[in-house]
JSON list of C-alpha atoms in Angstrom, two decimals:
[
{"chain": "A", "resi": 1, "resn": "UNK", "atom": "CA", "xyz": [139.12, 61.51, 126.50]},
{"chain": "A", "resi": 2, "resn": "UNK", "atom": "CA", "xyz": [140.30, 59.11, 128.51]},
{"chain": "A", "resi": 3, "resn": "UNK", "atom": "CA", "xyz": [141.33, 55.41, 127.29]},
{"chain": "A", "resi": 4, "resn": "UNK", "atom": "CA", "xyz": [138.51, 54.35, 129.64]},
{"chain": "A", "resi": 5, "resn": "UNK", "atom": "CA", "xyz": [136.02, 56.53, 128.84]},
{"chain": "A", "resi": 6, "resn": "UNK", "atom": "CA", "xyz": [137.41, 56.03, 125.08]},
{"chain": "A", "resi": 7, "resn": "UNK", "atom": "CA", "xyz": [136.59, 52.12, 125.61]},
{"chain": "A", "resi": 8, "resn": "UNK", "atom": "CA", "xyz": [133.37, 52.56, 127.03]},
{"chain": "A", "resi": 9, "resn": "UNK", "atom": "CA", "xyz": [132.25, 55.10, 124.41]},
{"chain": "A", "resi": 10, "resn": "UNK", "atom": "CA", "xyz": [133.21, 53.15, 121.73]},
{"chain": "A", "resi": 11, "resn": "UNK", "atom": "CA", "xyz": [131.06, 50.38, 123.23]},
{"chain": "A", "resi": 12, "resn": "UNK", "atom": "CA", "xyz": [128.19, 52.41, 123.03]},
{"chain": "A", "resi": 13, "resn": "UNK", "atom": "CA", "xyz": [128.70, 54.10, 119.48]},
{"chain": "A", "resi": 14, "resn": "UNK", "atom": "CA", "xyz": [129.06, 50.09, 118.29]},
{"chain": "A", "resi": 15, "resn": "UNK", "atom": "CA", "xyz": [125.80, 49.53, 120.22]},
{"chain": "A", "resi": 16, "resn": "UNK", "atom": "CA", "xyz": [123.88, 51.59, 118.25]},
{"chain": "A", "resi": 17, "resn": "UNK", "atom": "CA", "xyz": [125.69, 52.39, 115.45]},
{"chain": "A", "resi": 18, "resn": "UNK", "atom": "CA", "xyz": [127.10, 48.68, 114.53]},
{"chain": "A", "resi": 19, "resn": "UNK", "atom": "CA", "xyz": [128.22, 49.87, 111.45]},
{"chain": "A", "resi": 20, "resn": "UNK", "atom": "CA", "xyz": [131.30, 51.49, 113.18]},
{"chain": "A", "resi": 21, "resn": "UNK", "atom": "CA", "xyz": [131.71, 48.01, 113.87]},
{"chain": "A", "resi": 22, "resn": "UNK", "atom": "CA", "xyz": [132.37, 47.15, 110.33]},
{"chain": "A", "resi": 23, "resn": "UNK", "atom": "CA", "xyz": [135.25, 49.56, 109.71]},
{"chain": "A", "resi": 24, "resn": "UNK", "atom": "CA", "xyz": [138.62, 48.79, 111.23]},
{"chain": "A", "resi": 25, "resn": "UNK", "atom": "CA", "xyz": [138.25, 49.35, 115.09]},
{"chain": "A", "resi": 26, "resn": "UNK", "atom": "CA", "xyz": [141.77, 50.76, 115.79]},
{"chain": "A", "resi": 27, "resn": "UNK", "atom": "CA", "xyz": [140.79, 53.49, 113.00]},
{"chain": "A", "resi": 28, "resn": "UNK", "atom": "CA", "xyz": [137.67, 54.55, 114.66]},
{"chain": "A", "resi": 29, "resn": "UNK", "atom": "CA", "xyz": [139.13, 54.31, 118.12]},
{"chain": "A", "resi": 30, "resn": "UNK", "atom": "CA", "xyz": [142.06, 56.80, 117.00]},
{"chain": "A", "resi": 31, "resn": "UNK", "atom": "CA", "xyz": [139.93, 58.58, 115.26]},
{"chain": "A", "resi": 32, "resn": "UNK", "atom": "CA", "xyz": [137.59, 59.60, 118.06]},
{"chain": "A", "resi": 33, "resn": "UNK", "atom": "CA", "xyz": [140.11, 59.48, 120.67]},
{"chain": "A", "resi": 34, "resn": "UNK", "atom": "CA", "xyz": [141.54, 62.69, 118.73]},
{"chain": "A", "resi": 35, "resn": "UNK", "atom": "CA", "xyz": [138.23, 64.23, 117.33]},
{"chain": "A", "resi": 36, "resn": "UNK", "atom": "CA", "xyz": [135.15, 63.19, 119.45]},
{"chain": "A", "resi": 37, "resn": "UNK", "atom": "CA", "xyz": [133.53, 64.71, 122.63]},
{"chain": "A", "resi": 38, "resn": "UNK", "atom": "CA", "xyz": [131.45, 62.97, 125.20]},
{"chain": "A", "resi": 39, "resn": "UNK", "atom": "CA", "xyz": [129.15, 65.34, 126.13]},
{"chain": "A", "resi": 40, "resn": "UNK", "atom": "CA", "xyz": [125.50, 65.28, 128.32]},
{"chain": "A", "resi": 41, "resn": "UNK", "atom": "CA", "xyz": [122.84, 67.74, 127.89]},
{"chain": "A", "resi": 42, "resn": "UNK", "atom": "CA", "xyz": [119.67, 68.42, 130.07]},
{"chain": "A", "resi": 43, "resn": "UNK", "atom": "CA", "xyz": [115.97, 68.40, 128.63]},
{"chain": "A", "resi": 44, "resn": "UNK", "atom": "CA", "xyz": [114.71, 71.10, 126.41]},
{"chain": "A", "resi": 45, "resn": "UNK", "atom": "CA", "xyz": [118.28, 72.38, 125.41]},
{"chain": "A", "resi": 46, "resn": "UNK", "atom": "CA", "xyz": [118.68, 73.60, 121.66]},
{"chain": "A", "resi": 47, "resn": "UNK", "atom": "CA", "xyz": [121.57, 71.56, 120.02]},
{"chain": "A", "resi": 48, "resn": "UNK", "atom": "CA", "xyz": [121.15, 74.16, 117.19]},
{"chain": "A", "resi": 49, "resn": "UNK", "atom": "CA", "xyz": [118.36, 76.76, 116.04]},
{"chain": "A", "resi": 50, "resn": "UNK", "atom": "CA", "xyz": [117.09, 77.91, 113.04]},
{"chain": "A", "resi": 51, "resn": "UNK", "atom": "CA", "xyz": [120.02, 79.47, 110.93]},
{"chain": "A", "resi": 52, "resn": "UNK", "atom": "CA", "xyz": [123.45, 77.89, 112.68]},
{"chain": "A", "resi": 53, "resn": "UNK", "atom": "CA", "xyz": [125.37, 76.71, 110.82]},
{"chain": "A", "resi": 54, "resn": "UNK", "atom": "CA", "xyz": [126.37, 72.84, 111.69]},
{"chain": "A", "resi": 55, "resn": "UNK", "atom": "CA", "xyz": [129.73, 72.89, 113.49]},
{"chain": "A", "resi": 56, "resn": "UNK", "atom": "CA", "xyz": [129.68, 69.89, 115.26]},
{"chain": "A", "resi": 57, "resn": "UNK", "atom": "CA", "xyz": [128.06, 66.65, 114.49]},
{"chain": "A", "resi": 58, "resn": "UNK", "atom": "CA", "xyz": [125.93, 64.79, 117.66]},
{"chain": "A", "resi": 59, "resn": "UNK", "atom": "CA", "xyz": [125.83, 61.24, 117.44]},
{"chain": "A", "resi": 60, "resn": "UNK", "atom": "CA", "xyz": [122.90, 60.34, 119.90]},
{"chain": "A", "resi": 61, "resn": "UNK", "atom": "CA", "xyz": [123.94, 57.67, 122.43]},
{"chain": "A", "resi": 62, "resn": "UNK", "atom": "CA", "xyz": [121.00, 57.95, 124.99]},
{"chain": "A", "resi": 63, "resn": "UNK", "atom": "CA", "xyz": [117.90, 60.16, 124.98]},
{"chain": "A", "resi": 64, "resn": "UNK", "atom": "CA", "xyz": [115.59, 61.72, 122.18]},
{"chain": "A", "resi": 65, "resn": "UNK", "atom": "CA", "xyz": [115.67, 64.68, 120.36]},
{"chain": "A", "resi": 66, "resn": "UNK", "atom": "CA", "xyz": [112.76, 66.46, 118.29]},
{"chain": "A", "resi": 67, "resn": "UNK", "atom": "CA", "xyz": [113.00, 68.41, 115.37]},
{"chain": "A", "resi": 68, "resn": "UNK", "atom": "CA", "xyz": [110.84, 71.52, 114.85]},
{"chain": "A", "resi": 69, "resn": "UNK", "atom": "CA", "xyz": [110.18, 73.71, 112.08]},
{"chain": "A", "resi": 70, "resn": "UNK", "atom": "CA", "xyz": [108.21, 77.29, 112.75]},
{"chain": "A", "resi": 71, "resn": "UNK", "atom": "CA", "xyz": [105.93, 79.40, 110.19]},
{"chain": "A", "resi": 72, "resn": "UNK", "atom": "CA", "xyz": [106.29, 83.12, 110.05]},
{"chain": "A", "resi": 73, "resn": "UNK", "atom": "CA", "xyz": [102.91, 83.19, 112.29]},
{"chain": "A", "resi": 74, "resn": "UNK", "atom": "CA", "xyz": [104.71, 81.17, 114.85]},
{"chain": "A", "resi": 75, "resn": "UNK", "atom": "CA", "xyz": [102.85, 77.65, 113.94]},
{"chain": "A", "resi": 76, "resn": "UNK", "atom": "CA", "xyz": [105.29, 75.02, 114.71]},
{"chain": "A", "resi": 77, "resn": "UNK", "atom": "CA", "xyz": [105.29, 71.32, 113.63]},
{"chain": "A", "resi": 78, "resn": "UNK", "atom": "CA", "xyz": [107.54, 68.42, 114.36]},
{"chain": "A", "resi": 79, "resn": "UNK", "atom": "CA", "xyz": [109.69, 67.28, 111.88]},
{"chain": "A", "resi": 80, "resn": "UNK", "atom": "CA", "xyz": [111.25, 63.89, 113.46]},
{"chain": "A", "resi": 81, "resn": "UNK", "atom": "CA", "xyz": [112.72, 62.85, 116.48]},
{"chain": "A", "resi": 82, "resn": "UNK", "atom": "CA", "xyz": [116.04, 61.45, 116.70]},
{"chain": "A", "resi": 83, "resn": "UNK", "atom": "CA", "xyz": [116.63, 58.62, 118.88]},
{"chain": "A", "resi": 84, "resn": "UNK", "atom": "CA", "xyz": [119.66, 56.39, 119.70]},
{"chain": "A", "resi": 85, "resn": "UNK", "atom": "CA", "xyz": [121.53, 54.81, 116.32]},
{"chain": "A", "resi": 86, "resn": "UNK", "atom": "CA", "xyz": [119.49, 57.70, 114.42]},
{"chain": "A", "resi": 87, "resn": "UNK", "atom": "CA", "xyz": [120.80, 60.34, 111.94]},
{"chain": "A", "resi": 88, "resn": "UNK", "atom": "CA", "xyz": [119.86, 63.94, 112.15]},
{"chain": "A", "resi": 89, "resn": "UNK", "atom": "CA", "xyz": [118.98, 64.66, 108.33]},
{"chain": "A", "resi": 90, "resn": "UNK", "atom": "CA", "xyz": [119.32, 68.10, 108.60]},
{"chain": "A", "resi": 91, "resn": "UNK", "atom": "CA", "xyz": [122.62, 68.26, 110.25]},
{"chain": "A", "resi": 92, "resn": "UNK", "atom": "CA", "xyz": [123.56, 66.15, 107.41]},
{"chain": "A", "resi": 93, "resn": "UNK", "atom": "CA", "xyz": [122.54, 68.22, 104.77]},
{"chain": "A", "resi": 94, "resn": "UNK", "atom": "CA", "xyz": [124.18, 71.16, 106.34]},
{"chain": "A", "resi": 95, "resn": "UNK", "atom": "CA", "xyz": [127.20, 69.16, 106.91]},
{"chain": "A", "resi": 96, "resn": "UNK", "atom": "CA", "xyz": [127.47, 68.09, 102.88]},
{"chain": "A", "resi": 97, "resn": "UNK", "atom": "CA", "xyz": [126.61, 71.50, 101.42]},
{"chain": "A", "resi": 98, "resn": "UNK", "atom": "CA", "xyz": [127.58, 73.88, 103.98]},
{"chain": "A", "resi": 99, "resn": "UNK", "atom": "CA", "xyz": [124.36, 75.65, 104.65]},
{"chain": "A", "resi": 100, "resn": "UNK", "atom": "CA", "xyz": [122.36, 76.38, 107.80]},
{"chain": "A", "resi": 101, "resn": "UNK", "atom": "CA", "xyz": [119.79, 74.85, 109.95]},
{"chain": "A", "resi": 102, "resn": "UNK", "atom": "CA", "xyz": [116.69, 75.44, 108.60]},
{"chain": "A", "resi": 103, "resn": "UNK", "atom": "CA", "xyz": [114.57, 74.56, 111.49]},
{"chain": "A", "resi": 104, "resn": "UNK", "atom": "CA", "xyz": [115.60, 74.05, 116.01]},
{"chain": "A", "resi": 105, "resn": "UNK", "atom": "CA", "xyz": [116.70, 71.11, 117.12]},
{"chain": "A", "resi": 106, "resn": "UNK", "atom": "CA", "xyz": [116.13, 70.48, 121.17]},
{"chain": "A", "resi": 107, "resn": "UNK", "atom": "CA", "xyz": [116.54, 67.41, 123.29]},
{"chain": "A", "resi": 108, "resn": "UNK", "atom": "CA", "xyz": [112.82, 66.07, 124.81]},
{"chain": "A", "resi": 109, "resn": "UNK", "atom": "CA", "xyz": [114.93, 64.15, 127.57]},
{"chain": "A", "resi": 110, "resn": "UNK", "atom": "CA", "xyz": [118.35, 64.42, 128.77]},
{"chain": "A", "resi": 111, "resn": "UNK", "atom": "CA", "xyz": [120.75, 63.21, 126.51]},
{"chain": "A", "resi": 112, "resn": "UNK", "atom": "CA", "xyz": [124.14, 61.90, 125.87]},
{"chain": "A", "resi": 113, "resn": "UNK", "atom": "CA", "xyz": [125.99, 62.05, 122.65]},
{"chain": "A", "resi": 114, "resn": "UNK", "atom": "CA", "xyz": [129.48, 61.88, 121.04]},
{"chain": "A", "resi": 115, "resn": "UNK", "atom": "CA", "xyz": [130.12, 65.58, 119.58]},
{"chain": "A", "resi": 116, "resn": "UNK", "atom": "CA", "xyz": [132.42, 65.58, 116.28]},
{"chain": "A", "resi": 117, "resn": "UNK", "atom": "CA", "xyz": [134.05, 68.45, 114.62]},
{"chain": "A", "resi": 118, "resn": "UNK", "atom": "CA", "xyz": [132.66, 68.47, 111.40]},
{"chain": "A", "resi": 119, "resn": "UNK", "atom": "CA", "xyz": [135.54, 68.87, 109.02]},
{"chain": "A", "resi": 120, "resn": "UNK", "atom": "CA", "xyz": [136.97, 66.01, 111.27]},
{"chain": "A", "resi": 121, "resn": "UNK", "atom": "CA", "xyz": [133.48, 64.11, 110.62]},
{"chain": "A", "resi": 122, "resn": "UNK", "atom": "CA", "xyz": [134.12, 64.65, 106.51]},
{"chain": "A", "resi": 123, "resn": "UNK", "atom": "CA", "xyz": [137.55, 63.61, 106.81]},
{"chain": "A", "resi": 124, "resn": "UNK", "atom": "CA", "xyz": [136.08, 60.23, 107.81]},
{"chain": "A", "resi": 125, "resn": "UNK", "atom": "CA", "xyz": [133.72, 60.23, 105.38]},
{"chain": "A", "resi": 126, "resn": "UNK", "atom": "CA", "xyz": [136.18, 61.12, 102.83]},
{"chain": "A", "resi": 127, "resn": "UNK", "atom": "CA", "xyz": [138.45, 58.26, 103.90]},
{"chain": "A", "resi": 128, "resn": "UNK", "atom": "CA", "xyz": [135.35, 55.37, 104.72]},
{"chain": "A", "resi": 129, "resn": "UNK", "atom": "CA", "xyz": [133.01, 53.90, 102.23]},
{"chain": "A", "resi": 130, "resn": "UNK", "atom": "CA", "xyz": [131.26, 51.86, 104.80]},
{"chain": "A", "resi": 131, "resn": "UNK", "atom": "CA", "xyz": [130.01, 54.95, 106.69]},
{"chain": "A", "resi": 132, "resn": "UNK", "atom": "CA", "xyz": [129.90, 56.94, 103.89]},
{"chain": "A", "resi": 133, "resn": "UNK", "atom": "CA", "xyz": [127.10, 54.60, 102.87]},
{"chain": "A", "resi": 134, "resn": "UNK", "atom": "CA", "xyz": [125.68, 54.76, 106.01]},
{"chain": "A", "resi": 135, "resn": "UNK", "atom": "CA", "xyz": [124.96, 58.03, 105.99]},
{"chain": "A", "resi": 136, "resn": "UNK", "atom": "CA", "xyz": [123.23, 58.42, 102.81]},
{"chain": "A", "resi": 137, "resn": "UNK", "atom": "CA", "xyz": [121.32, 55.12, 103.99]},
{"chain": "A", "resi": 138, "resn": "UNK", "atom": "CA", "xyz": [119.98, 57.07, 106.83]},
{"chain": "A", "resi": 139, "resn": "UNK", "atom": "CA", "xyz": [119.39, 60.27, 104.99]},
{"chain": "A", "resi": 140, "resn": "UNK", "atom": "CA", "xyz": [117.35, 58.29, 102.20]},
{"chain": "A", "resi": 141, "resn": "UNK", "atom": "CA", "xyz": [115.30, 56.87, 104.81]},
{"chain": "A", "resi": 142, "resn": "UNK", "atom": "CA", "xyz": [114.69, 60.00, 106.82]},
{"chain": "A", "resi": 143, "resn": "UNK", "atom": "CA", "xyz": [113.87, 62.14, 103.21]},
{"chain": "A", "resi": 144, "resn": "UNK", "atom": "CA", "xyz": [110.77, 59.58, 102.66]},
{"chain": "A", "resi": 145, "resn": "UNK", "atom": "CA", "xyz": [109.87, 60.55, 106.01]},
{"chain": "A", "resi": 146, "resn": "UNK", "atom": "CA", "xyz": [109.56, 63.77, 105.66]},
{"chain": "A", "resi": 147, "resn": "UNK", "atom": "CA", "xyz": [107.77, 63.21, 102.14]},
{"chain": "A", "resi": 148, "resn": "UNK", "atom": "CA", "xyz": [105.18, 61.02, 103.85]},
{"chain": "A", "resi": 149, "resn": "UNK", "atom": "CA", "xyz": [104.70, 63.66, 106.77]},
{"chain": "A", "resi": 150, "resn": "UNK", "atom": "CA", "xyz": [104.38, 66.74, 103.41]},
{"chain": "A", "resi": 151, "resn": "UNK", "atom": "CA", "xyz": [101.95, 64.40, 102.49]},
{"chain": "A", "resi": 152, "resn": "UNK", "atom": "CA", "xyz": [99.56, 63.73, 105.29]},
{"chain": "A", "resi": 153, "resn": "UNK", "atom": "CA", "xyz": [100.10, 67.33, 106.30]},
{"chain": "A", "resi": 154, "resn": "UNK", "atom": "CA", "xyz": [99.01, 68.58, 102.90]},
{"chain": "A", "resi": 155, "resn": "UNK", "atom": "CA", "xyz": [96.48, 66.00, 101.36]},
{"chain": "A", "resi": 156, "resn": "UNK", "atom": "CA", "xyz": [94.60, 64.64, 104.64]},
{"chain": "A", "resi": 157, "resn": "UNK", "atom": "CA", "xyz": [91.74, 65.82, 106.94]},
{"chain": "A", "resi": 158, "resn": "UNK", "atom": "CA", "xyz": [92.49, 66.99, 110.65]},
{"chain": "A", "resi": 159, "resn": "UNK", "atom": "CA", "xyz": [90.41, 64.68, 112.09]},
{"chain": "A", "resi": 160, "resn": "UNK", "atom": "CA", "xyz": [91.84, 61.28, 110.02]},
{"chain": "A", "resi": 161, "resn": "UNK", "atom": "CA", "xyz": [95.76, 62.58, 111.13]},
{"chain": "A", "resi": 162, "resn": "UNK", "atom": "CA", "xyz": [94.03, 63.18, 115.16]},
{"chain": "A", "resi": 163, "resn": "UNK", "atom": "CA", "xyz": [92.62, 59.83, 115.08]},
{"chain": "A", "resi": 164, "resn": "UNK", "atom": "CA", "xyz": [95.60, 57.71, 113.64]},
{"chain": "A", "resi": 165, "resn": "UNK", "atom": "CA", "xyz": [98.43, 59.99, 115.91]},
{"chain": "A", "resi": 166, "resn": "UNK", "atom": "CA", "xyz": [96.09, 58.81, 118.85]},
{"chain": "A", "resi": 167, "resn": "UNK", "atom": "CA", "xyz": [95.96, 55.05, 117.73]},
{"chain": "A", "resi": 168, "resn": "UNK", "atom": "CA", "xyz": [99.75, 55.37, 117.30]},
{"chain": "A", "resi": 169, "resn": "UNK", "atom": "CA", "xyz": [100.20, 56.66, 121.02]},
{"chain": "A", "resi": 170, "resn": "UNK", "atom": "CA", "xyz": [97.97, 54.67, 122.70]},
{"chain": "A", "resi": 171, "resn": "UNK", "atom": "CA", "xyz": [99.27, 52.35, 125.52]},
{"chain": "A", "resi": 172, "resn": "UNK", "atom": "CA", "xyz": [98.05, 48.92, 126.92]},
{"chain": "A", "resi": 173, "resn": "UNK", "atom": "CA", "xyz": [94.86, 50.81, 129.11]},
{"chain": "A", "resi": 174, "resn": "UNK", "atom": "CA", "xyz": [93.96, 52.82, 126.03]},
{"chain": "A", "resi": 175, "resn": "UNK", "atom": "CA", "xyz": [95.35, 55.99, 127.00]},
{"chain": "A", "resi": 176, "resn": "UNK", "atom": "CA", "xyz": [97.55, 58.46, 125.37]},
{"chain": "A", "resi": 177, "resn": "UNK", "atom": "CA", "xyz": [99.24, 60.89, 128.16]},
{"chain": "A", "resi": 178, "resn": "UNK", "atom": "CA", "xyz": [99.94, 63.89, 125.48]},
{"chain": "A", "resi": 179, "resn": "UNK", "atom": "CA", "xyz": [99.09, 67.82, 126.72]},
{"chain": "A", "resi": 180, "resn": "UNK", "atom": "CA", "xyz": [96.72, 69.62, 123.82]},
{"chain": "A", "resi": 181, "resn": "UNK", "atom": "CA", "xyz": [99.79, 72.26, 123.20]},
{"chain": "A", "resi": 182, "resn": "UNK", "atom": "CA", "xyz": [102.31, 68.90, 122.20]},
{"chain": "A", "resi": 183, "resn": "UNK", "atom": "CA", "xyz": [99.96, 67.10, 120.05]},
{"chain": "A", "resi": 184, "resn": "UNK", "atom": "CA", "xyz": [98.99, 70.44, 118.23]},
{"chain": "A", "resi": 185, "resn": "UNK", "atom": "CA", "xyz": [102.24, 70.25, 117.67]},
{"chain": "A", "resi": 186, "resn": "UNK", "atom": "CA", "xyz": [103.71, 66.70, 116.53]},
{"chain": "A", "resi": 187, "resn": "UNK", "atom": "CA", "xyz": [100.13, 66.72, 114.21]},
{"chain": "A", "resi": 188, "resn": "UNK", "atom": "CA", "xyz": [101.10, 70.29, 112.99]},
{"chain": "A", "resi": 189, "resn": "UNK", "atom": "CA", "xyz": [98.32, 73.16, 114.02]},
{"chain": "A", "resi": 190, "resn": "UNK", "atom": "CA", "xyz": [97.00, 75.32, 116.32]},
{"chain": "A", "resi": 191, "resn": "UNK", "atom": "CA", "xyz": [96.02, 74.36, 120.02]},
{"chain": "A", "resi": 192, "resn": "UNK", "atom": "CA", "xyz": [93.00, 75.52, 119.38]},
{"chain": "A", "resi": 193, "resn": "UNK", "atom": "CA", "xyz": [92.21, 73.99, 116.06]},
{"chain": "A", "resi": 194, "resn": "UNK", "atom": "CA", "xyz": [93.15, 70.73, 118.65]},
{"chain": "A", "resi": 195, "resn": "UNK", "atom": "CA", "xyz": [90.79, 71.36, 121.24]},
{"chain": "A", "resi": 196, "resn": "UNK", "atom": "CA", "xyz": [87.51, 71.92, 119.04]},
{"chain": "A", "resi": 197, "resn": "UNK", "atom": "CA", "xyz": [88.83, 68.62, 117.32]},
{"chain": "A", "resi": 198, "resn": "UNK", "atom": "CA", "xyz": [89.04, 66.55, 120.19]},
{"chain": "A", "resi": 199, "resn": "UNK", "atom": "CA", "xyz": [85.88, 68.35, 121.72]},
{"chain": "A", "resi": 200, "resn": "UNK", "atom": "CA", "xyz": [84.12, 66.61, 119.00]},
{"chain": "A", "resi": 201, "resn": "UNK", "atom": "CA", "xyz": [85.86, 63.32, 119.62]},
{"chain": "A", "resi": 202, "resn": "UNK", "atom": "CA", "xyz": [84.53, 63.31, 122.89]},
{"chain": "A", "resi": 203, "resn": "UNK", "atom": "CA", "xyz": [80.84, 64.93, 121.69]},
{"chain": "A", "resi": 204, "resn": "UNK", "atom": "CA", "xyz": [80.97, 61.53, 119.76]},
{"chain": "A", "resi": 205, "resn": "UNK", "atom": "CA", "xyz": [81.56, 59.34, 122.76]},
{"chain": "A", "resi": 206, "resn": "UNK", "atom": "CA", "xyz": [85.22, 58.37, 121.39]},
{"chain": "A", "resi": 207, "resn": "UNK", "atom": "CA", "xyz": [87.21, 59.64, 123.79]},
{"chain": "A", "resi": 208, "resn": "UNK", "atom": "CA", "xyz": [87.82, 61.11, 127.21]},
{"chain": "A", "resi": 209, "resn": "UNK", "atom": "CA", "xyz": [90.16, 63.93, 127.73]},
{"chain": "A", "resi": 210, "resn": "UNK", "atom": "CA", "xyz": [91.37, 64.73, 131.07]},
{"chain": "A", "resi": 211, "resn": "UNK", "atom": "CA", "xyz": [94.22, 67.21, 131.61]},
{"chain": "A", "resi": 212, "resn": "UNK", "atom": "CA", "xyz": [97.49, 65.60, 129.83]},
{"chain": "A", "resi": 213, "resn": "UNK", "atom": "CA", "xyz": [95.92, 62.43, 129.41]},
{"chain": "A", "resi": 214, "resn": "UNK", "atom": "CA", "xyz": [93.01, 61.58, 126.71]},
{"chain": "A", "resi": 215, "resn": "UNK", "atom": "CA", "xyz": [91.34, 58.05, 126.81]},
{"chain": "A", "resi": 216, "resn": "UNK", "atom": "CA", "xyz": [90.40, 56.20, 123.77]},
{"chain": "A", "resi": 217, "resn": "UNK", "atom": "CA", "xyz": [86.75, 54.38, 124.05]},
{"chain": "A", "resi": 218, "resn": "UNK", "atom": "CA", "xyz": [85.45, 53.72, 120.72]},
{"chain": "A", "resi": 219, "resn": "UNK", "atom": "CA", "xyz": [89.01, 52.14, 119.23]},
{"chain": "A", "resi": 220, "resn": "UNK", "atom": "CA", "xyz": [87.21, 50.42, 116.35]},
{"chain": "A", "resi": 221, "resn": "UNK", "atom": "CA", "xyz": [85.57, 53.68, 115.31]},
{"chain": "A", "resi": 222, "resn": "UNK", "atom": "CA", "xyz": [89.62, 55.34, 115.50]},
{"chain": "A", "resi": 223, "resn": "UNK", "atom": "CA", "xyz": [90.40, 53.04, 113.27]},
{"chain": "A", "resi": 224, "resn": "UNK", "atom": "CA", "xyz": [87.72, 53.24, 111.01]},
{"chain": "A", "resi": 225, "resn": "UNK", "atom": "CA", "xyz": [88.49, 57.18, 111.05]},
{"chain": "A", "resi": 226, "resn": "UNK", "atom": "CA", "xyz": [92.32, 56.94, 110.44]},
{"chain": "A", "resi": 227, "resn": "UNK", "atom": "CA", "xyz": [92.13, 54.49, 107.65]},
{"chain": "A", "resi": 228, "resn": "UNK", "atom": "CA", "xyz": [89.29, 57.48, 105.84]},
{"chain": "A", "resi": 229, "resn": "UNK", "atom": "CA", "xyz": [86.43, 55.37, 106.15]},
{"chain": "A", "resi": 230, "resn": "UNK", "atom": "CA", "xyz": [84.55, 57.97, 107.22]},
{"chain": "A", "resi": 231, "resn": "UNK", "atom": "CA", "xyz": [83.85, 61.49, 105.28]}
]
């Protein structure tokens, strides 16, 4: 890497990782002048699948990435997306205790990260506390994620989870622009099992579903629904 690109990378990784920021700068700088990798990916490109093993570590400097986990029966569900100044919990659980990727991780834009060698990525970790910290900080925060989404997944009715992932999607004209096939799976069923709900929706007079695009009309009633006011 180049001491420009090293400069302007650096820039970015303190941007939205400021805790880089906290640890010595001509450490870090070394550090991923001799380790790290600036590298850009297209959309919908694995960054691992479902037993790799984690070899490098991505830290996300523009773009998303989602997180997806697949039954036996091919039913998928979203985990988490990682964004900017996000953690990827699983790769740091592989990282940690050496084990593989339970579940495929693909970018939902293009993206640009800074690749690290992991045994150059524990060496760090080994020899910062600040970061160290930071990492179990994130993972902490991501684990009660994924508790809360067990949870809903587990304990709540279809139709309260449709009604609050709609709310939570919704932009300014009341519209969520979301195909059946993506929100069957960020809510974690079948398309089908989707479609009959939403039907229904509509049947009501909540909603208006046009292809890729579903219109919310009775909000108050959403809201009602998502909170489990109604049975």
């Amino acid at each position: 890497m180049t001491s420009k690109a090293l400069n302007n990378t650096i820039d970015s990784l303190n941007q939205f990782f400021p805790v880089f920021q906290q640890e010595q700068q001509h450490i870090i700088q070394q550090y991923f002048l001799d380790h790290a990798r600036l590298v850009e990916i297209d959309k919908d490109i694995n960054l691992f699948h479902q037993g790799d093993s984690c070899e490098n570590y991505y830290f996300l400097l523009q773009g998303t990435v989602k997180v997806i986990t697949a039954s036996s029966q091919g039913r998928e569900i979203l985990l988490y997306r990682i964004k900017p100044g996000e953690t990827c919990v699983l790769s740091t659980s592989c990282m940690i205790n050496d084990r593989y990727y339970p579940a495929v991780g693909v970018t939902e834009t293009p993206c640009k990260a800074l690749s690290v060698p992991v045994p150059s990525l524990i060496k760090l970790l080994e020899r910062s506390t600040i970061i160290n910290q930071f990492f179990l900080h994130n993972f902490s925060l991501r684990v009660a994620s994924l508790i809360d989404l067990i949870c809903e997944v587990a304990l709540e009715r279809l139709d309260v989870r449709v009604a609050r992932h709609l709310l939570q999607k919704m932009d300014n004209q009341h519209e969520v622009s979301i195909t059946h096939d993506a929100l069957a799976l960020e809510i974690g069923t079948a398309r089908e099992v989707i479609s009959r709900q939403l039907r229904t929706f509509e049947k009501n007079g909540w909603i208006v579903t046009k292809r890729g695009k579903i219109t919310l009309i009775q909000i108050d009633t959403l809201k009602q629904l998502s909170q489990g006011y109604f049975s």
